Coordinates of C-alpha atoms and ligand atoms in Angstrom, one line a residue:
X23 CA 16.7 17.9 4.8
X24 CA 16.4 21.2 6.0
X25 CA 12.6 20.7 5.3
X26 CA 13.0 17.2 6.8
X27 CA 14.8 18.2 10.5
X28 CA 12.6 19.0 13.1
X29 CA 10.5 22.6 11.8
X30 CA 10.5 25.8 12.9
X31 CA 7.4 27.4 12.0
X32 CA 7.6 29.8 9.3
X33 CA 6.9 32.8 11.5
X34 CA 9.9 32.1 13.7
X35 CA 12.2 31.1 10.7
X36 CA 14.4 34.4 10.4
X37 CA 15.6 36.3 7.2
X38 CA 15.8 34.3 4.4
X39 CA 19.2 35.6 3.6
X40 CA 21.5 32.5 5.0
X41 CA 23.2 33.5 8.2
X42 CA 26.7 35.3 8.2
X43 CA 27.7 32.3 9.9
X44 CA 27.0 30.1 7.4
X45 CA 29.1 31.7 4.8
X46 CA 31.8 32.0 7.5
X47 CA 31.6 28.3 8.5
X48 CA 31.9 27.2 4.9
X49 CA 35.2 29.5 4.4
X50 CA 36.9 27.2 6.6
X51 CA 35.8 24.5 4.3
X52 CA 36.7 25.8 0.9
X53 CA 38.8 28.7 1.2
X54 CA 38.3 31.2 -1.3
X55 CA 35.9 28.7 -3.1
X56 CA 33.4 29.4 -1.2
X57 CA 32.8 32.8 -3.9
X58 CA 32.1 30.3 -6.9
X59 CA 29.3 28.0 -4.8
X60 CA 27.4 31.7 -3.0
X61 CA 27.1 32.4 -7.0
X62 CA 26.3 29.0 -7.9
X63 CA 23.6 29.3 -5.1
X64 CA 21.9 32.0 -7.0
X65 CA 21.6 30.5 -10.4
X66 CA 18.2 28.2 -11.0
X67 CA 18.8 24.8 -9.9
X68 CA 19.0 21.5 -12.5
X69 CA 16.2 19.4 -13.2
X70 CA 16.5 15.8 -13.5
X71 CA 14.5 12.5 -13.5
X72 CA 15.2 8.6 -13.2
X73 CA 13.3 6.2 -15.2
X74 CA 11.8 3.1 -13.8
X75 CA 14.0 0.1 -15.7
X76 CA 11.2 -2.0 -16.0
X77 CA 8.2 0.3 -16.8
X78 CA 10.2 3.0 -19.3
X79 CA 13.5 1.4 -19.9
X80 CA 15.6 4.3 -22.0
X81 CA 13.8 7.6 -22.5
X82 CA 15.6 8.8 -26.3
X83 CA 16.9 12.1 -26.5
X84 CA 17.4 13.2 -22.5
X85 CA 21.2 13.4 -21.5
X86 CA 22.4 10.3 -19.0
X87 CA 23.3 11.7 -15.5
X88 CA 27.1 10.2 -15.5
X89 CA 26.9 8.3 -11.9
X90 CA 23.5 6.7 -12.4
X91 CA 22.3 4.3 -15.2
X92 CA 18.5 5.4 -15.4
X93 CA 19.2 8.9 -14.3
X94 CA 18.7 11.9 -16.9
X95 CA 18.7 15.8 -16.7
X96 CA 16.1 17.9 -18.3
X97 CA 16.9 21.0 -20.1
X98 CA 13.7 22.6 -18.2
X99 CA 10.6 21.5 -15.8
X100 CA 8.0 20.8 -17.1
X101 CA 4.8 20.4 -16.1
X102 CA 4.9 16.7 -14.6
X103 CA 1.6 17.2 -12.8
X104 CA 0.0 16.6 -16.1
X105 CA 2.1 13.9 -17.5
X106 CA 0.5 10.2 -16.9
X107 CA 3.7 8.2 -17.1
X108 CA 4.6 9.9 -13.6
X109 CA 1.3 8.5 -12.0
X110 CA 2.3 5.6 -13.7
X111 CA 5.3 5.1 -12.0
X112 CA 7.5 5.3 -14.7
X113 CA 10.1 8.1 -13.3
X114 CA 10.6 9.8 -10.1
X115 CA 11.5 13.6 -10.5
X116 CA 14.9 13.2 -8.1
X117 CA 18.0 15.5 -7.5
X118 CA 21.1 14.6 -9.5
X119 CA 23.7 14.2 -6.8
X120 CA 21.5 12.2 -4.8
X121 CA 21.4 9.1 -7.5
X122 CA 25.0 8.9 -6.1
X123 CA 23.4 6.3 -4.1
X124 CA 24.1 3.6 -7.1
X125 CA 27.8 4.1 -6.9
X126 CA 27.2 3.6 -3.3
X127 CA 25.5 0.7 -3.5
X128 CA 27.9 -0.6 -6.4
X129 CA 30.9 -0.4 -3.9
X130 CA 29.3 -2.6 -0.9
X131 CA 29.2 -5.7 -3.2
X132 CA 25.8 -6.2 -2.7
X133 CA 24.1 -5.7 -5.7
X134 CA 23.3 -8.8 -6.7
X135 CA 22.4 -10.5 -3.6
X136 CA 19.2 -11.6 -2.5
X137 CA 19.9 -9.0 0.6
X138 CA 17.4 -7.3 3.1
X139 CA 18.1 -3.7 3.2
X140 CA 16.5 -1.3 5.2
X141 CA 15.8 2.8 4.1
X142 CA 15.5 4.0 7.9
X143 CA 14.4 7.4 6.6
X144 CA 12.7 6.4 3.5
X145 CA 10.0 9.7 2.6
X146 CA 8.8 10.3 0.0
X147 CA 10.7 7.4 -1.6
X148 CA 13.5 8.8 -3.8
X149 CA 16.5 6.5 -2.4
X150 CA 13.6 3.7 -1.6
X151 CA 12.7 3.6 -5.2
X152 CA 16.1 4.0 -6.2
X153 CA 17.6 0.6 -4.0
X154 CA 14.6 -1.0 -5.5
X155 CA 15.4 -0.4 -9.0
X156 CA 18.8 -0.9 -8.3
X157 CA 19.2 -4.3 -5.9
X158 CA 18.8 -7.6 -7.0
X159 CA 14.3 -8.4 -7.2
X160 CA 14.6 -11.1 -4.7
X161 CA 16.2 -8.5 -2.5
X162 CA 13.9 -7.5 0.3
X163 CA 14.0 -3.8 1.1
X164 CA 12.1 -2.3 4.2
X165 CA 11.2 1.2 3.5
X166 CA 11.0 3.2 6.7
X167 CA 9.5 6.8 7.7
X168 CA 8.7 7.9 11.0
X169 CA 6.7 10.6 10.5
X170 CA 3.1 9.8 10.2
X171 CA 2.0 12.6 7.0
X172 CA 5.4 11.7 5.1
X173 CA 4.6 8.1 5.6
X174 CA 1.1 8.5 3.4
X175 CA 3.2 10.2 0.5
X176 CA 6.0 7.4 0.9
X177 CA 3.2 4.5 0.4
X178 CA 2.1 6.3 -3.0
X179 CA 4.9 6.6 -4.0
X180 CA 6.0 2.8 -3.6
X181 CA 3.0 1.7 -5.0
X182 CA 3.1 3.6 -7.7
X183 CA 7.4 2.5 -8.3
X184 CA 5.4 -0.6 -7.8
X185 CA 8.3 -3.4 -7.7
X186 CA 7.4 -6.5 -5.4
X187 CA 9.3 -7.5 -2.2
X188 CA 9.0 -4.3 -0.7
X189 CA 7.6 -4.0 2.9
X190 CA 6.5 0.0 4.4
X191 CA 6.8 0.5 7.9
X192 CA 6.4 3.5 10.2
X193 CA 8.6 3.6 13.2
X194 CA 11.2 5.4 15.0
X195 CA 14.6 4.2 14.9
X196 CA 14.7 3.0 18.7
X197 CA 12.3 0.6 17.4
X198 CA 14.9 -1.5 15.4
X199 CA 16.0 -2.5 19.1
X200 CA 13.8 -5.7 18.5
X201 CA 15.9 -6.5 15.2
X202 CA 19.3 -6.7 16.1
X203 CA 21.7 -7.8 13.5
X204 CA 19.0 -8.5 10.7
X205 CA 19.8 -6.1 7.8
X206 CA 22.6 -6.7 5.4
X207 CA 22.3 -3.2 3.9
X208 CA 21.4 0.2 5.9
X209 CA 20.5 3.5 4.0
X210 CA 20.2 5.8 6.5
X211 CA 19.6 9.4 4.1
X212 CA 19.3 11.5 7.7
X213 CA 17.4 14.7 8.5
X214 CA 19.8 17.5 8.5
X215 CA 19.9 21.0 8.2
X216 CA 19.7 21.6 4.5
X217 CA 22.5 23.4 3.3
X218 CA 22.8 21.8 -0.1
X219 CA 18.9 22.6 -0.9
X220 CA 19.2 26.3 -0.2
X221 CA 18.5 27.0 -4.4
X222 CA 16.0 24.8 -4.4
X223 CA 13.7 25.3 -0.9
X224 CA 14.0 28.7 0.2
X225 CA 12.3 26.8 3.2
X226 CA 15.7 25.1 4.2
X227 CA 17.2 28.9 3.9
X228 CA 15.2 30.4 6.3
X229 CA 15.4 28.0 8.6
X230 CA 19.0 27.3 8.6
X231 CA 20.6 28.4 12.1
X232 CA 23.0 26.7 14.0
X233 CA 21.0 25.7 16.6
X234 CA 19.3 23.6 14.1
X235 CA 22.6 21.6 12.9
X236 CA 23.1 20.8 16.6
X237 CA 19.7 19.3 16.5
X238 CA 20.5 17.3 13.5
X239 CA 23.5 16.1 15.1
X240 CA 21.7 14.8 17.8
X241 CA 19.0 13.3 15.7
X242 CA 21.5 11.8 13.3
X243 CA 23.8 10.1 16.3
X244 CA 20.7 8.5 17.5
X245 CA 19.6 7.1 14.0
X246 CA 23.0 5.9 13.0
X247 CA 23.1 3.8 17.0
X248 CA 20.1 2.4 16.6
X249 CA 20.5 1.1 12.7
X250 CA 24.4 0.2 13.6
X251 CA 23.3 -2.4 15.7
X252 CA 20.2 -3.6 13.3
X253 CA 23.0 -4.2 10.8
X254 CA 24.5 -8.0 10.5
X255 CA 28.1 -8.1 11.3
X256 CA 29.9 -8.4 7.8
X257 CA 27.0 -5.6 6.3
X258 CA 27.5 -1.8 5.0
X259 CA 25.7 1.1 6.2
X260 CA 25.3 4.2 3.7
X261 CA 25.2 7.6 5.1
X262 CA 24.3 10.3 3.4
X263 CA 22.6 14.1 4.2
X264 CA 22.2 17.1 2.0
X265 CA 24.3 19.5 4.0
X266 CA 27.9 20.4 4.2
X267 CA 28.9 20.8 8.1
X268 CA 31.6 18.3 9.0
X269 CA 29.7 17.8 12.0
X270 CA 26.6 16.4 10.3
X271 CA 28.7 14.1 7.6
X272 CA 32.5 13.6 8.9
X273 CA 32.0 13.7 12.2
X274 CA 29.1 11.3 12.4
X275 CA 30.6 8.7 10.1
X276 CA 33.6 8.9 12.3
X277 CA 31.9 7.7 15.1
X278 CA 30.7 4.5 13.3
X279 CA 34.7 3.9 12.5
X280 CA 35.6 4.5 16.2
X281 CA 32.9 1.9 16.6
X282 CA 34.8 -0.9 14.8
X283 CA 33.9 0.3 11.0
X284 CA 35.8 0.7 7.9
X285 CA 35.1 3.0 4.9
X286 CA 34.5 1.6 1.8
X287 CA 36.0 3.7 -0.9
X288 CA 33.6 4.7 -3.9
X289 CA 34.7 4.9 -7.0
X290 CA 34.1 8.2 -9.3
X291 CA 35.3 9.4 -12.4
X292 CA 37.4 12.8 -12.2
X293 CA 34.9 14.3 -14.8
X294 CA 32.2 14.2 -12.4
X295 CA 33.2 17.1 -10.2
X296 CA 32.4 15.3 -7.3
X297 CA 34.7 15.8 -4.3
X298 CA 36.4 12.6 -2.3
X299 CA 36.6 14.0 1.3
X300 CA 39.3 12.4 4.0
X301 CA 38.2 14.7 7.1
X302 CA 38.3 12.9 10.6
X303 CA 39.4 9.8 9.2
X304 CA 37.1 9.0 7.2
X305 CA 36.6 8.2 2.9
X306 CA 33.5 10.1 1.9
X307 CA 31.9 12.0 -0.7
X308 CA 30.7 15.7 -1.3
X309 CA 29.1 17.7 -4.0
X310 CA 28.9 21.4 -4.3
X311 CA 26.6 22.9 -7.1
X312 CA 29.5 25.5 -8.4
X313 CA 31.7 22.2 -8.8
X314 CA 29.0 20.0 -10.6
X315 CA 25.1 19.3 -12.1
X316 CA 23.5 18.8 -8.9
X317 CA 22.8 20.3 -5.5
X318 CA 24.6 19.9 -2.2
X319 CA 24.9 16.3 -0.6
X320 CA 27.4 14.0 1.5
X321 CA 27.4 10.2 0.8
X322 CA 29.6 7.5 2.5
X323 CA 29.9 3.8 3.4
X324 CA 30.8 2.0 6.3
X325 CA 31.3 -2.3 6.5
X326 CA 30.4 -3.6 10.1
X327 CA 33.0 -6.0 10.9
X328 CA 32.8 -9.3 10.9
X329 CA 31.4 -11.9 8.9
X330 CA 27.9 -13.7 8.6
X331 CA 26.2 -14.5 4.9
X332 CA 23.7 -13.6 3.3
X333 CA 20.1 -15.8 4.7
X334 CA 18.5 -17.5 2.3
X335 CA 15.2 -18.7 3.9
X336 CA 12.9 -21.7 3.1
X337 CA 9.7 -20.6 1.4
X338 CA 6.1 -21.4 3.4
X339 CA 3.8 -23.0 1.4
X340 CA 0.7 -21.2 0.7
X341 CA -3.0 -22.2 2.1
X342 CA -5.8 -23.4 -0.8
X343 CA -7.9 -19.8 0.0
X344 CA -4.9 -17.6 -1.3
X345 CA -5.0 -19.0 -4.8
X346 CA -8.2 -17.3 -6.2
X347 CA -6.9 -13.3 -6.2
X348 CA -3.0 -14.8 -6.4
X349 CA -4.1 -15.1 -10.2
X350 CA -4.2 -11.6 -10.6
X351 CA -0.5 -11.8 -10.5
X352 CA 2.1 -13.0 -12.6
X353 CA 3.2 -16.6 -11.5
X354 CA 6.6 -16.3 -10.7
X355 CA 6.3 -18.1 -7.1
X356 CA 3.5 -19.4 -4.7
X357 CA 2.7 -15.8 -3.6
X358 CA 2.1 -16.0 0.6
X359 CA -0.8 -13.1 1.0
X360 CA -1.0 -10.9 4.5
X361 CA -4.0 -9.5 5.4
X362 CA -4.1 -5.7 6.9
X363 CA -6.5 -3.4 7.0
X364 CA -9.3 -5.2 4.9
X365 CA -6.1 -5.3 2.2
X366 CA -4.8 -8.7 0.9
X367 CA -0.7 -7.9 -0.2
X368 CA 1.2 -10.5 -1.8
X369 CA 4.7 -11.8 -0.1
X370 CA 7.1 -13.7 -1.9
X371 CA 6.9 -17.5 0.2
X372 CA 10.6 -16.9 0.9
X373 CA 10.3 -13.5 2.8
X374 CA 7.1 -14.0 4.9
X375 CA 9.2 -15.3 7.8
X376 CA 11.3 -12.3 7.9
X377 CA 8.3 -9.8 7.1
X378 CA 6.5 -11.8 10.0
X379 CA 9.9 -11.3 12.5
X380 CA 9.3 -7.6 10.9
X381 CA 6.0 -7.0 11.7
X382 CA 6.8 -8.2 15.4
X383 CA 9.0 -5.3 15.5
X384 CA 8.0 -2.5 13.6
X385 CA 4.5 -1.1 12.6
X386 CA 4.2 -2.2 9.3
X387 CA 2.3 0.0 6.6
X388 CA 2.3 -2.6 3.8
X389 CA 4.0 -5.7 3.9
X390 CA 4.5 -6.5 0.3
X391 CA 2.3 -6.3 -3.1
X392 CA -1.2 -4.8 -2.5
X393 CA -2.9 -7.2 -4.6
X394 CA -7.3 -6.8 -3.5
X395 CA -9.2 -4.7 -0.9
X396 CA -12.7 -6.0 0.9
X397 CA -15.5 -4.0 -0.3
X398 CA -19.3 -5.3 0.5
X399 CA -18.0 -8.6 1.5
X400 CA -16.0 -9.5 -1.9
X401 CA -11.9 -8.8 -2.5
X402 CA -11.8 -6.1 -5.9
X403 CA -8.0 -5.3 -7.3
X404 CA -6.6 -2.7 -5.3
X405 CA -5.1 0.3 -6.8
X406 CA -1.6 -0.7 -6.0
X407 CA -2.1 -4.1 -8.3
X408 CA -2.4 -1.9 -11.1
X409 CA 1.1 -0.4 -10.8
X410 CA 2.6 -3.5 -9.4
X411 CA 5.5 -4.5 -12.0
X412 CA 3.5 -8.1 -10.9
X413 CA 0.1 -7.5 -12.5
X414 CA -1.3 -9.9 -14.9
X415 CA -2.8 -7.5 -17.3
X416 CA -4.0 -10.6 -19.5
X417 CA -6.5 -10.9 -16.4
X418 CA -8.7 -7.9 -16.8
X419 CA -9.9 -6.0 -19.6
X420 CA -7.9 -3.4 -21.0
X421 CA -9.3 0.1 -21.6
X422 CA -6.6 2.1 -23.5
X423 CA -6.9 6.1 -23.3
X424 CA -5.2 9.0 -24.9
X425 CA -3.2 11.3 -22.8
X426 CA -6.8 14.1 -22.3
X427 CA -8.7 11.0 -21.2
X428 CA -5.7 10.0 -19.1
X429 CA -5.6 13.2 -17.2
X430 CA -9.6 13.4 -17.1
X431 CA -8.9 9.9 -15.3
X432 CA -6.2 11.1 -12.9
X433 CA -8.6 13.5 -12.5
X434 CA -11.2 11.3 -11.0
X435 CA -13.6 11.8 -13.6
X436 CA -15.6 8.7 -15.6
X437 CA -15.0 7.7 -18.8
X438 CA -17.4 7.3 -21.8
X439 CA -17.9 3.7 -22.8
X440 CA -20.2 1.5 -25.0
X441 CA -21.0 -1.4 -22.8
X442 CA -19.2 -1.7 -20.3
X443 CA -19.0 -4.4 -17.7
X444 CA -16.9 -5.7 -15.0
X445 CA -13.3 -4.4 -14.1
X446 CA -11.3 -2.6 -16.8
X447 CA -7.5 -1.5 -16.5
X448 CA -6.8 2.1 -17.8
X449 CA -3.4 1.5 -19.8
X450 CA -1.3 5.0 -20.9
X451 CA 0.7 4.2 -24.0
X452 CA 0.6 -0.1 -22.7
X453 CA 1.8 1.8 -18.8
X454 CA -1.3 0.6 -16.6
X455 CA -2.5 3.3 -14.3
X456 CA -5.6 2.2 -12.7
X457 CA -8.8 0.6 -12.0
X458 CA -12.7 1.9 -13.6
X459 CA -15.7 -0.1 -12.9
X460 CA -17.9 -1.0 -15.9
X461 CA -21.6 0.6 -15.5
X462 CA -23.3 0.4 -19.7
X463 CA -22.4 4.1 -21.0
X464 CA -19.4 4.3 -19.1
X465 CA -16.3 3.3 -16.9
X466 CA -16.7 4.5 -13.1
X467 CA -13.3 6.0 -11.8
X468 CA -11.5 4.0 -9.2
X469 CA -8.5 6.1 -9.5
X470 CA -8.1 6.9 -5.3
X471 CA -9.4 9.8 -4.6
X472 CA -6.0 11.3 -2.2
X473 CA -4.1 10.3 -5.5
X474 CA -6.3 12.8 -7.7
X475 CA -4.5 15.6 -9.8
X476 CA -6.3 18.7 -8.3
X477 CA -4.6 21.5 -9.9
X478 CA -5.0 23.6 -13.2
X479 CA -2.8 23.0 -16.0
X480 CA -0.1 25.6 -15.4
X481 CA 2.1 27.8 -17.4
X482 CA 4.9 24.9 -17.8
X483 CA 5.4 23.1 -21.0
X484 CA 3.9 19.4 -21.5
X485 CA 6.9 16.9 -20.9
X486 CA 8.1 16.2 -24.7
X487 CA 8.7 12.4 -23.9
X488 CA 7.0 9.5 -24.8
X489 CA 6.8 5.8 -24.1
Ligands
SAM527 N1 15.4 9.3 1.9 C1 14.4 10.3 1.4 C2 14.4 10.3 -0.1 O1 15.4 10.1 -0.7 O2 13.3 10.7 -0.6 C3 14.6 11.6 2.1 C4 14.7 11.5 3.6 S1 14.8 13.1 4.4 C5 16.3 13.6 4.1 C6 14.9 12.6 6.0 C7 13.7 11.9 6.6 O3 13.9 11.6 8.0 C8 12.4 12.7 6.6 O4 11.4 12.0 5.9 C9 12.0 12.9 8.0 O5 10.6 12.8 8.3 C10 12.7 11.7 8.7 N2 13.0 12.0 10.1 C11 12.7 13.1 10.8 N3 13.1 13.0 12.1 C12 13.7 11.8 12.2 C13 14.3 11.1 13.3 N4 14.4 11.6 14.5 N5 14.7 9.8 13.1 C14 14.6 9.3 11.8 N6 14.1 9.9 10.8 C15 13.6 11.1 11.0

């Protein structure tokens, strides 16, 4: 968002007071209004979380956020640095309005379709992790970033969500040029210049100007061409920034109309507080912190007409050498395995032609399940196995741990052991985390080291939630 769009450095950033202009431009959205969100804008933002279905199911005692099934707010923050079941997987700490995205979703039909969707501007993961949770899990969703230091935090983060059919790649959107047509389902969550995170990054504050929404504008028009014509005829788009102008929202779903689109329409309940917008045309959504539990954010969708199915592709049958680490994972198909980078990942048979027309196109990151990396000549469980919702846990030996030895783990440090031998799997209240290597006295740490909590335990409370 503001902290997304192409920076300014910090030195040349301004006053962090927002612009004159900005108050002024928003006036001729709201009207007199516009008093209630400038105080809203001053008050701490809410906190809020969604749980990972399949890892935590329904945390007791947090209040549901009303538009999103697995979506909770928090009465403070709390330190989630030192809470396992994050590393785990089993939550992402996400911005209320933003889970919007699952009414989104509910309203193109798709949701329980073995679809291919593509996240065009996927870091760190929050929407990725969300479609993954929320679409069907033969769906295929391609999850892309294009800038290389967001990418490494997007891949963690995947892993960690850790749900199979999911392919990372790292291109820019002129790149979708070689994969016309092939995506039933586009998020495209743009860069933009931050309005609706100006409580919560004083970053997007200073750097607001409007030189820097016409720059989004630009950006955005050429993100929303490229993944227009990726998308099948028949297949929704969903737009959404973080800002308020008209010309970063309206205006550019507008566009996509004039293009031969139609606005799907979608559904919210009045008690919400979120706003249906019909600028330029067009059936959209806004929220506005002084209006509603959340912070600033635009969400529509657009159908591409015309009418092709949903592919259903014939599965390739697997070669005799992929069997041996395939039994790491749960048997629910013939897994197809990819090599890249010395890393084995596991592809569901009935993807790896499209992942393979993929990888023709785009640079791919990781193309499904990392399941074993090569070390000294021999394939050991890679990190990402021990998060995947795939894992065969029956297959290695469990090493249960407390929440200090948890975070001593996360922390890279050894734990103490009796005789230990072979490949363990750290669990966290039955969550696996991780890999240790068994050495007598003790378990050697394979937790990786970029992953490693580095901090000091800090003022905030402990998160009060168990598994
Ligand atoms: N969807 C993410 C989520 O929910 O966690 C947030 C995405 S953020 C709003 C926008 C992303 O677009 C950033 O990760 C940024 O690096 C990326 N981006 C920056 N410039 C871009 C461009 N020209 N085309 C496409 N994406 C771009």
């Amino acid at each position: 968002m503001g902290r997304h769009a192409p920076h300014r450095s910090r030195s040349d950033a301004g006053s962090s007071t927002p612009a004159a202009d900005f108050f002024a431009r928003l006036h001729d959205q709201l009207g007199p209004e516009v008093d209630g969100l400038a105080e809203a804008l001053a008050t701490p933002p809410a906190v809020s979380i969604r749980a990972h279905p399949a890892k935590w199911g329904a945390p007791t005692g947090l209040s549901n956020i009303p538009w999103c099934t697995h979506g909770y707010y928090l009465d403070e923050r709390p330190s989630f640095t030192f809470d396992p079941l994050l590393h785990g997987g089993c939550y992402y700490v996400q911005e209320a309005s933003s889970m919007l995205l699952e009414q989104a979703v509910r309203a193109t039909g798709l949701l329980h379709e073995p679809i291919v969707a593509l996240d065009l501007c996927a870091a760190p993961g929050g929407k990725s992790t969300h479609l993954r949770s929320l679409l069907h899990s033969d769906a295929l969703v391609v999850s892309n970033e294009i800038d290389r230091r967001r990418q490494q935090v997007l891949v963690e983060n995947l892993w960690k969500w850790g749900v199979g059919n999911t392919v990372i790649t790292g291109a820019a959107p002129d790149k979708l040029q070689g994969l016309p047509g092939s995506f039933d389902l586009i998020v495209v969550d743009a860069p933009c210049s931050g309005e609706g995170m100006f409580r919560k990054d004083p970053f997007a504050r200073a750097q607001w100007s409007t030189d820097l929404v016409a720059q989004c504008c630009t950006m955005q028009r050429d993100a929303l061409d490229h993944a227009w014509r990726s998308l099948r005829p028949g297949g929704s788009l969903i737009y959404s920034t973080c800002t308020w102008e008209i010309s970063e929202n309206e205006a550019q779903v507008a566009r996509l109309v004039a293009m031969g689109g139609t606005c799907l329409s979608i559904p919210i309940d009045a008690t919400w507080g979120v706003v249906r917008s019909q600028r330029e045309g067009v059936d959209a959504l806004r929220c506005y912190p002084h209006r509603m539990r959340g912070e600033g954010f635009f969400l529509a969708v657009v159908r591409k007409e015309g009418n092709t199915t949903v592919r259903q592709e014939a599965p390739v049958p697997r070669t005799l050498e992929e069997v041996s680490v395939s039994t790491w994972l749960l048997p629910k198909c013939d897994w197809h395995l990819m090599e890249r980078d010395e890393v084995l990942h596991a592809v569901d048979p009935r993807w790896s032609g499209t992942v393979n027309r993929i990888k023709m196109a785009l640079p791919v990151l990781s193309p499904g399940i990392p399941v074993a990396e090569r070390k000294a000549g021999t394939w050991r469980p890679h990190p990402g196995l021990a998060l995947s919702t795939d894992l065969d846990p029956s297959q290695f030996t469990n090493v249960p741990v407390d929440t200090a030895s948890a975070i001593a783990y996360l922390q890279g440090h050894a734990l103490p052991a009796q005789d230990a031998d072979g490949v363990g799997l750290v669990t966290y209240q039955a969550v696996p985390l991780g890999w240790v290597q068994g050495a007598g006295r003790r378990w050697n740490n394979r937790w990786p080291a970029p992953w490693r909590i580095r901090t000091q335990q800090p003022g905030a409370p402990r998160v009060s939630w168990s598994r």
